[in-house]
Each structure stands twice: as C-alpha cells, then as structure tokens.
C-alpha positions as a LaTeX table, in Angstrom:
\begin{tabular}{lrrr}
\hline
Residue & $x$ (\AA) & $y$ (\AA) & $z$ (\AA) \\
\hline
Met1 & 13.02 & $-26.06$ & $-2.72$ \\
Glu2 & 16.46 & $-24.58$ & $-2.15$ \\
Ser3 & 18.53 & $-23.65$ & $-5.20$ \\
Glu4 & 21.33 & $-26.14$ & $-4.46$ \\
Gln5 & 18.84 & $-28.95$ & $-3.92$ \\
Thr6 & 17.22 & $-28.07$ & $-7.23$ \\
Ala7 & 20.56 & $-27.97$ & $-9.02$ \\
Glu8 & 21.39 & $-31.40$ & $-7.59$ \\
Leu9 & 18.03 & $-32.76$ & $-8.76$ \\
Ile10 & 18.55 & $-31.34$ & $-12.27$ \\
Arg11 & 22.03 & $-32.88$ & $-12.47$ \\
Ala12 & 20.67 & $-36.24$ & $-11.33$ \\
Gln13 & 17.86 & $-36.13$ & $-13.90$ \\
Leu14 & 20.31 & $-35.11$ & $-16.62$ \\
Arg15 & 22.50 & $-38.12$ & $-15.90$ \\
Arg16 & 19.47 & $-40.46$ & $-15.68$ \\
Leu17 & 18.10 & $-39.25$ & $-19.01$ \\
Arg18 & 21.49 & $-39.47$ & $-20.70$ \\
Leu19 & 22.06 & $-43.04$ & $-19.54$ \\
Ala20 & 18.50 & $-44.05$ & $-20.48$ \\
Ala21 & 19.22 & $-42.74$ & $-23.98$ \\
Gly22 & 22.33 & $-44.93$ & $-24.12$ \\
Met23 & 24.69 & $-41.97$ & $-24.54$ \\
Thr24 & 28.17 & $-41.54$ & $-23.13$ \\
Gln25 & 29.16 & $-38.11$ & $-21.86$ \\
Glu26 & 31.16 & $-37.66$ & $-25.06$ \\
Asp27 & 28.20 & $-38.63$ & $-27.28$ \\
Phe28 & 25.85 & $-36.30$ & $-25.45$ \\
Gly29 & 28.43 & $-33.51$ & $-25.36$ \\
Arg30 & 28.83 & $-33.52$ & $-29.13$ \\
Leu31 & 25.08 & $-33.08$ & $-29.59$ \\
Val32 & 24.88 & $-30.10$ & $-27.20$ \\
His33 & 28.21 & $-28.60$ & $-28.35$ \\
Phe34 & 30.11 & $-29.42$ & $-25.14$ \\
Ser35 & 33.09 & $-31.66$ & $-24.54$ \\
Gly36 & 32.72 & $-34.91$ & $-22.62$ \\
Ser37 & 34.77 & $-33.45$ & $-19.76$ \\
Gln38 & 32.45 & $-30.44$ & $-19.58$ \\
Ile39 & 29.41 & $-32.72$ & $-19.34$ \\
Ser40 & 31.15 & $-34.68$ & $-16.59$ \\
Ala41 & 31.84 & $-31.45$ & $-14.69$ \\
Ile42 & 28.18 & $-30.39$ & $-15.00$ \\
Glu43 & 26.90 & $-33.76$ & $-13.75$ \\
Leu44 & 29.33 & $-33.66$ & $-10.80$ \\
Gly45 & 28.38 & $-30.10$ & $-9.87$ \\
Gln46 & 31.81 & $-28.74$ & $-10.74$ \\
Arg47 & 30.51 & $-26.56$ & $-13.58$ \\
Pro48 & 27.27 & $-24.50$ & $-13.63$ \\
Phe49 & 24.57 & $-24.95$ & $-16.24$ \\
Asp50 & 22.29 & $-22.32$ & $-17.74$ \\
Arg51 & 18.88 & $-22.19$ & $-19.40$ \\
Leu52 & 20.28 & $-22.55$ & $-22.92$ \\
Phe53 & 22.15 & $-25.72$ & $-21.97$ \\
Leu54 & 19.04 & $-27.24$ & $-20.34$ \\
Lys55 & 16.92 & $-26.34$ & $-23.36$ \\
Arg56 & 19.40 & $-28.08$ & $-25.66$ \\
Ala57 & 19.58 & $-31.06$ & $-23.31$ \\
Asp58 & 15.79 & $-31.42$ & $-23.27$ \\
Glu59 & 15.74 & $-31.37$ & $-27.08$ \\
Val60 & 18.55 & $-33.91$ & $-27.45$ \\
Leu61 & 17.19 & $-36.23$ & $-24.75$ \\
Asp62 & 13.57 & $-35.84$ & $-25.91$ \\
Ser63 & 12.57 & $-35.18$ & $-22.29$ \\
Asp64 & 9.52 & $-33.02$ & $-23.03$ \\
Gly65 & 11.01 & $-29.97$ & $-21.29$ \\
Leu66 & 11.64 & $-31.74$ & $-17.97$ \\
Leu67 & 15.01 & $-30.17$ & $-17.16$ \\
Leu68 & 13.99 & $-26.63$ & $-18.08$ \\
Gly69 & 10.69 & $-27.16$ & $-16.25$ \\
Leu70 & 12.52 & $-28.08$ & $-13.06$ \\
Leu71 & 14.53 & $-24.87$ & $-13.32$ \\
Arg72 & 11.37 & $-22.81$ & $-13.87$ \\
Ile73 & 9.68 & $-24.33$ & $-10.81$ \\
Ala74 & 12.76 & $-23.57$ & $-8.72$ \\
Glu75 & 12.82 & $-19.98$ & $-9.92$ \\
Leu76 & 9.18 & $-19.45$ & $-9.02$ \\
His77 & 9.69 & $-21.00$ & $-5.59$ \\
Gly78 & 12.73 & $-18.78$ & $-5.18$ \\
Gln79 & 10.67 & $-15.60$ & $-5.47$ \\
Pro80 & 10.57 & $-13.34$ & $-2.38$ \\
Ser81 & 8.01 & $-14.25$ & 0.28 \\
Trp82 & 5.94 & $-11.10$ & $-0.34$ \\
Leu83 & 5.35 & $-12.14$ & $-3.97$ \\
Arg84 & 4.43 & $-15.81$ & $-3.52$ \\
Pro85 & 0.78 & $-15.28$ & $-2.41$ \\
Trp86 & 0.22 & $-13.17$ & $-5.50$ \\
Leu87 & 1.81 & $-15.76$ & $-7.83$ \\
Asp88 & $-0.59$ & $-18.36$ & $-6.42$ \\
Ala89 & $-3.56$ & $-16.04$ & $-7.03$ \\
Glu90 & $-2.32$ & $-15.20$ & $-10.53$ \\
Arg91 & $-2.02$ & $-18.87$ & $-11.54$ \\
Ala92 & $-5.51$ & $-19.69$ & $-10.20$ \\
Ala93 & $-7.26$ & $-16.61$ & $-11.61$ \\
Arg94 & $-10.22$ & $-16.75$ & $-13.98$ \\
Gln95 & $-9.87$ & $-13.02$ & $-14.68$ \\
Leu96 & $-6.96$ & $-10.61$ & $-14.34$ \\
Arg97 & $-7.07$ & $-6.82$ & $-14.42$ \\
Cys98 & $-3.86$ & $-4.83$ & $-14.55$ \\
Tyr99 & $-2.72$ & $-1.24$ & $-14.75$ \\
His100 & 0.67 & 0.45 & $-14.55$ \\
Pro101 & 1.06 & 4.24 & $-14.83$ \\
Thr102 & 4.33 & 4.12 & $-16.81$ \\
Leu103 & 4.85 & 0.62 & $-18.23$ \\
Val104 & 3.16 & $-2.06$ & $-20.29$ \\
Pro105 & 1.98 & $-4.66$ & $-17.73$ \\
Gly106 & 4.41 & $-7.55$ & $-17.28$ \\
Leu107 & 2.06 & $-10.26$ & $-18.57$ \\
Leu108 & 1.93 & $-8.46$ & $-21.93$ \\
Gln109 & 5.58 & $-7.46$ & $-22.27$ \\
Ile110 & 7.66 & $-8.88$ & $-25.12$ \\
Glu111 & 11.11 & $-10.18$ & $-24.23$ \\
His112 & 13.10 & $-7.21$ & $-25.57$ \\
Tyr113 & 10.86 & $-4.70$ & $-23.81$ \\
Ala114 & 10.93 & $-6.66$ & $-20.55$ \\
Arg115 & 14.72 & $-6.97$ & $-20.64$ \\
Ala116 & 15.09 & $-3.21$ & $-21.12$ \\
Val117 & 12.73 & $-2.50$ & $-18.22$ \\
Ile118 & 14.52 & $-4.91$ & $-15.87$ \\
Arg119 & 17.99 & $-3.78$ & $-16.97$ \\
Ala120 & 17.11 & $-0.19$ & $-16.07$ \\
Asp121 & 17.87 & $-1.18$ & $-12.45$ \\
Asp122 & 21.61 & $-0.56$ & $-12.18$ \\
Leu123 & 21.78 & $-2.65$ & $-8.99$ \\
Leu124 & 21.15 & $-5.89$ & $-10.90$ \\
Ser125 & 23.89 & $-8.03$ & $-12.42$ \\
Asp126 & 23.52 & $-9.35$ & $-15.97$ \\
Asp127 & 22.79 & $-12.83$ & $-14.58$ \\
Glu128 & 20.07 & $-11.48$ & $-12.30$ \\
Val129 & 18.54 & $-9.52$ & $-15.17$ \\
Glu130 & 18.30 & $-12.69$ & $-17.25$ \\
Arg131 & 16.93 & $-14.69$ & $-14.31$ \\
Arg132 & 14.18 & $-12.15$ & $-13.67$ \\
Leu133 & 13.45 & $-11.95$ & $-17.37$ \\
Ala134 & 13.04 & $-15.73$ & $-17.57$ \\
Val135 & 10.62 & $-15.74$ & $-14.65$ \\
Arg136 & 8.59 & $-12.92$ & $-16.19$ \\
Met137 & 8.34 & $-14.71$ & $-19.52$ \\
Asp138 & 7.40 & $-17.98$ & $-17.82$ \\
Arg139 & 4.56 & $-16.29$ & $-15.95$ \\
Gln140 & 3.01 & $-15.37$ & $-19.29$ \\
Ala141 & 2.33 & $-19.07$ & $-19.93$ \\
Ile142 & $-1.00$ & $-18.70$ & $-18.09$ \\
Leu143 & $-2.28$ & $-16.77$ & $-21.13$ \\
Thr144 & $-1.65$ & $-19.66$ & $-23.54$ \\
Arg145 & $-2.77$ & $-22.61$ & $-21.42$ \\
Pro146 & $-5.98$ & $-24.48$ & $-22.40$ \\
Asp147 & $-8.10$ & $-22.53$ & $-19.88$ \\
Pro148 & $-6.51$ & $-19.06$ & $-19.79$ \\
Pro149 & $-7.88$ & $-16.27$ & $-17.62$ \\
Met150 & $-9.44$ & $-13.23$ & $-19.24$ \\
Leu151 & $-6.91$ & $-10.40$ & $-19.03$ \\
Ile152 & $-8.02$ & $-6.77$ & $-19.05$ \\
Ala153 & $-5.15$ & $-4.28$ & $-19.23$ \\
Val154 & $-5.30$ & $-0.50$ & $-19.02$ \\
Ile155 & $-2.26$ & 1.27 & $-20.47$ \\
Glu156 & $-1.41$ & 4.94 & $-20.76$ \\
Glu157 & $-1.04$ & 6.32 & $-24.29$ \\
Thr158 & 2.00 & 8.23 & $-23.01$ \\
Thr159 & 3.60 & 4.88 & $-22.05$ \\
Leu160 & 3.47 & 3.75 & $-25.68$ \\
Arg161 & 4.76 & 7.08 & $-27.01$ \\
Arg162 & 7.68 & 7.22 & $-24.57$ \\
Ala163 & 10.29 & 5.97 & $-27.03$ \\
Asp164 & 13.26 & 7.76 & $-28.55$ \\
Glu165 & 14.66 & 6.60 & $-31.89$ \\
Ser166 & 16.87 & 3.94 & $-30.28$ \\
Phe167 & 13.88 & 2.34 & $-28.52$ \\
Arg168 & 11.26 & 2.83 & $-31.21$ \\
Gly169 & 11.87 & $-0.51$ & $-32.89$ \\
Ile170 & 11.24 & $-2.36$ & $-29.64$ \\
Met171 & 8.11 & $-0.32$ & $-28.96$ \\
Leu172 & 6.77 & $-1.07$ & $-32.44$ \\
Gln173 & 7.18 & $-4.78$ & $-31.70$ \\
Gln174 & 5.56 & $-4.30$ & $-28.31$ \\
Ile175 & 2.49 & $-2.53$ & $-29.69$ \\
Asn176 & 2.16 & $-5.14$ & $-32.43$ \\
His177 & 2.22 & $-7.79$ & $-29.71$ \\
Leu178 & $-0.59$ & $-6.01$ & $-27.85$ \\
Leu179 & $-2.68$ & $-5.93$ & $-31.02$ \\
Asp180 & $-1.96$ & $-9.61$ & $-31.70$ \\
Cys181 & $-3.03$ & $-10.55$ & $-28.17$ \\
Val182 & $-6.30$ & $-8.69$ & $-28.60$ \\
Lys183 & $-6.88$ & $-10.30$ & $-31.99$ \\
Arg184 & $-6.36$ & $-13.82$ & $-30.61$ \\
Gly185 & $-8.97$ & $-13.19$ & $-27.94$ \\
Gly186 & $-8.92$ & $-13.49$ & $-24.16$ \\
Val187 & $-7.11$ & $-10.17$ & $-23.81$ \\
Leu188 & $-8.61$ & $-6.67$ & $-23.77$ \\
Val189 & $-6.40$ & $-3.58$ & $-23.92$ \\
His190 & $-7.79$ & $-0.13$ & $-23.13$ \\
Leu191 & $-5.70$ & 3.01 & $-23.54$ \\
Ile192 & $-5.98$ & 6.12 & $-21.40$ \\
Pro193 & $-5.53$ & 8.99 & $-23.87$ \\
Ala194 & $-2.78$ & 11.52 & $-23.24$ \\
Glu195 & $-5.29$ & 14.34 & $-22.74$ \\
Val196 & $-6.40$ & 12.75 & $-19.45$ \\
Ser197 & $-3.96$ & 14.66 & $-17.28$ \\
Val198 & $-4.77$ & 13.32 & $-13.81$ \\
His199 & $-6.65$ & 10.28 & $-12.53$ \\
Val200 & $-6.65$ & 7.98 & $-9.50$ \\
Gly201 & $-4.35$ & 5.41 & $-11.13$ \\
His202 & $-1.38$ & 7.74 & $-10.91$ \\
Ala203 & $-1.07$ & 6.68 & $-7.28$ \\
Gly204 & 0.64 & 3.49 & $-8.49$ \\
Pro205 & 0.36 & 0.16 & $-10.33$ \\
Leu206 & $-2.20$ & $-2.44$ & $-9.35$ \\
Thr207 & $-3.27$ & $-5.88$ & $-10.48$ \\
Leu208 & $-6.45$ & $-7.77$ & $-9.59$ \\
Ala209 & $-7.17$ & $-11.49$ & $-9.78$ \\
Arg210 & $-10.62$ & $-13.06$ & $-9.60$ \\
Gly211 & $-10.65$ & $-16.71$ & $-8.51$ \\
Val212 & $-12.92$ & $-19.56$ & $-9.55$ \\
Glu213 & $-15.38$ & $-18.80$ & $-6.75$ \\
Gly214 & $-15.55$ & $-15.09$ & $-7.53$ \\
Glu215 & $-13.17$ & $-13.98$ & $-4.78$ \\
Trp216 & $-10.83$ & $-11.07$ & $-5.50$ \\
Val217 & $-7.15$ & $-10.69$ & $-4.63$ \\
Gly218 & $-5.15$ & $-7.54$ & $-5.34$ \\
His219 & $-1.46$ & $-6.81$ & $-5.72$ \\
Leu220 & 0.15 & $-3.39$ & $-5.24$ \\
Glu221 & 3.77 & $-2.75$ & $-6.24$ \\
Asn222 & 6.38 & $-0.38$ & $-4.83$ \\
His223 & 10.12 & 0.19 & $-5.15$ \\
Val224 & 11.12 & $-2.36$ & $-2.51$ \\
Gly225 & 8.52 & $-5.06$ & $-3.08$ \\
Gly226 & 4.77 & $-5.26$ & $-3.02$ \\
Ala227 & 1.70 & $-6.24$ & $-1.06$ \\
Thr228 & $-1.02$ & $-8.78$ & $-1.70$ \\
Ile229 & $-4.48$ & $-7.59$ & $-0.64$ \\
Asp230 & $-7.38$ & $-9.92$ & 0.17 \\
Glu231 & $-9.24$ & $-8.29$ & 3.06 \\
Asn232 & $-12.78$ & $-7.23$ & 2.11 \\
Glu233 & $-12.45$ & $-3.58$ & 3.12 \\
Glu234 & $-9.10$ & $-3.13$ & 1.39 \\
Met235 & $-10.29$ & $-4.98$ & $-1.70$ \\
Ala236 & $-13.34$ & $-2.71$ & $-1.91$ \\
Thr237 & $-10.97$ & 0.26 & $-2.07$ \\
Val238 & $-8.74$ & $-1.35$ & $-4.70$ \\
Leu239 & $-11.72$ & $-2.36$ & $-6.84$ \\
Ala240 & $-13.04$ & 1.19 & $-6.63$ \\
Arg241 & $-9.64$ & 2.48 & $-7.74$ \\
Trp242 & $-9.75$ & 0.09 & $-10.69$ \\
Glu243 & $-13.16$ & 1.40 & $-11.72$ \\
Gly244 & $-11.79$ & 4.94 & $-11.55$ \\
Ile245 & $-8.92$ & 3.94 & $-13.84$ \\
Arg246 & $-11.10$ & 2.03 & $-16.26$ \\
Ser247 & $-13.63$ & 4.87 & $-16.47$ \\
Val248 & $-11.12$ & 7.24 & $-18.10$ \\
Ala249 & $-9.86$ & 4.68 & $-20.63$ \\
Leu250 & $-11.06$ & 4.37 & $-24.21$ \\
Pro251 & $-13.29$ & 1.52 & $-25.43$ \\
Lys252 & $-11.67$ & $-1.49$ & $-27.13$ \\
Ala253 & $-12.06$ & $-0.38$ & $-30.75$ \\
Gln254 & $-10.86$ & 3.17 & $-30.11$ \\
Ser255 & $-7.90$ & 1.83 & $-28.15$ \\
Glu256 & $-6.87$ & $-0.39$ & $-31.05$ \\
Leu257 & $-7.08$ & 2.55 & $-33.45$ \\
Leu258 & $-4.97$ & 4.68 & $-31.14$ \\
Met259 & $-2.31$ & 1.96 & $-30.88$ \\
Lys260 & $-2.14$ & 1.81 & $-34.68$ \\
Glu261 & $-1.98$ & 5.60 & $-34.82$ \\
Val262 & 1.02 & 5.59 & $-32.49$ \\
Met263 & 2.83 & 3.12 & $-34.75$ \\
Asp264 & 1.90 & 5.03 & $-37.90$ \\
Ser265 & 3.31 & 8.25 & $-36.44$ \\
Trp266 & 6.76 & 6.58 & $-36.34$ \\
Thr267 & 6.66 & 4.77 & $-39.69$ \\
Ile268 & 5.14 & 7.31 & $-42.07$ \\
\hline
\end{tabular}
C-alpha cells in the first residue's frame, strides 16, 4: 500500500468516524485541541497528520485504535524490500534468538534507548528518526500478544556498561526493562561477561526465528541493510554461530545477578 493511498484511506476513515459520532469538524477539533479549519484541512489532505493526532482521534472517536493501526500497517509495508521477508518470519515465529555485539536487541529496547540508537545516524531527519522508532516499538507487540514467541537474547556485558553519566539514567531504565521482561516470563537474557575477549559473535549481529513447523529463518544485519537466510546450508552455519555465541554466555540466574551488579555500580 503506497503512502499516499494510505493517507487517503486514513482521512476517509477519520471523516466517516467523525460523522458517525455526530460531530462537526468544530466539535471534533475542540476535543483533539485543533480548530475546525485545521480538521477540515486534514480531511481534505491539505494538512498532514501525525501519530499523536491519530492517537487522540482514536480515543475521542472510540475507534479501538483503527486510525493508528492503519498507519502502523502502512509503515510496516513501507519497509525496504530486503527487510520484509524477515518481518514476516518474525511475526510468525514460535521462538526468536537474537544477538548484537554492541547493542541491546531491538525487540527489548525501551523507547528512550531506541531513540538514542536511531538518532546516532546523522543522515536521518527528526521525522525519520521518529518514524523508525515507531516501527521498532510496534514490532515489540509480538511479545505481548496472547501467543508470544519465546525470545532468547544474548547481550554483551560491555554493552550495558557503555554509558557515560549523561546516558546512565537511560541505561538504568533499559536494564530494569530487561529484568522485568525476564520476570514476566517468555524472555531469557544471557550476558556474555566482559572477560570473554573474543568469540564468533563479534563477526556481527544475527537473529533467528523458528516457525510453527520447526523451520528456521535467519537475519543478518549490515550498515546498508540486511539479508534473510533460509537455505539449509546457510542456516546450518548461522545456527552453529549462534551455538558458539550462546556457549560463552552466562546462565540465566548469573546473568540476572550481573545485570543488577551493573546497576548497583552506578547507584551506590
């Protein structure tokens, strides 16, 4: 679905919902803190809308998230072609395994941490940063659905400790989020201790998805995109790399203690 077609659909649904609720543009505008003329301009396509406006509109019109949902679907469909096969595998997965040599994996990032990571790319505009952030946060919904996949994440201890004083508050929130995810269940986090100097995972980030029939799909990232792997021979190599990464990580309980130790070292 093209972006302009999606925008037109959202505008049409906005007008339909407003009229069904018996509201004039002025009535609706007051409730979402816009003027009637601004609502008219949005419905006619003369003024852009953003996520905050659609969220307010959904609340006022009691539309069960329809407008924001349409935007989310459009954003996912608007992802680059190299990423779409992986997004399909991610949504259908019964188990996910992820590792990144320098970052907390995206599915476990809090909003402030994710925004900082995305904003580190100086080539992105503020609008593009927020768009990518929204997509990343939306992808995390698979972890809270009724039948979530099991997620196993391996994270470097050095990744959690890489925080100067200005970033430490965000990292404390991030580590707390990791611990909360583990406590809720369905998520396992294993840390690779800092004393492990070299291992096979340093070659780059990887994520694995296991489907309902036991089939594996892999995703490898790089600076200009990524590749989805599903051929048997290549998958055998990626799975072996995962086992090499997992073998140098700490067990669950020790990893939790180490995460708490990292936080304590900043707060004592």
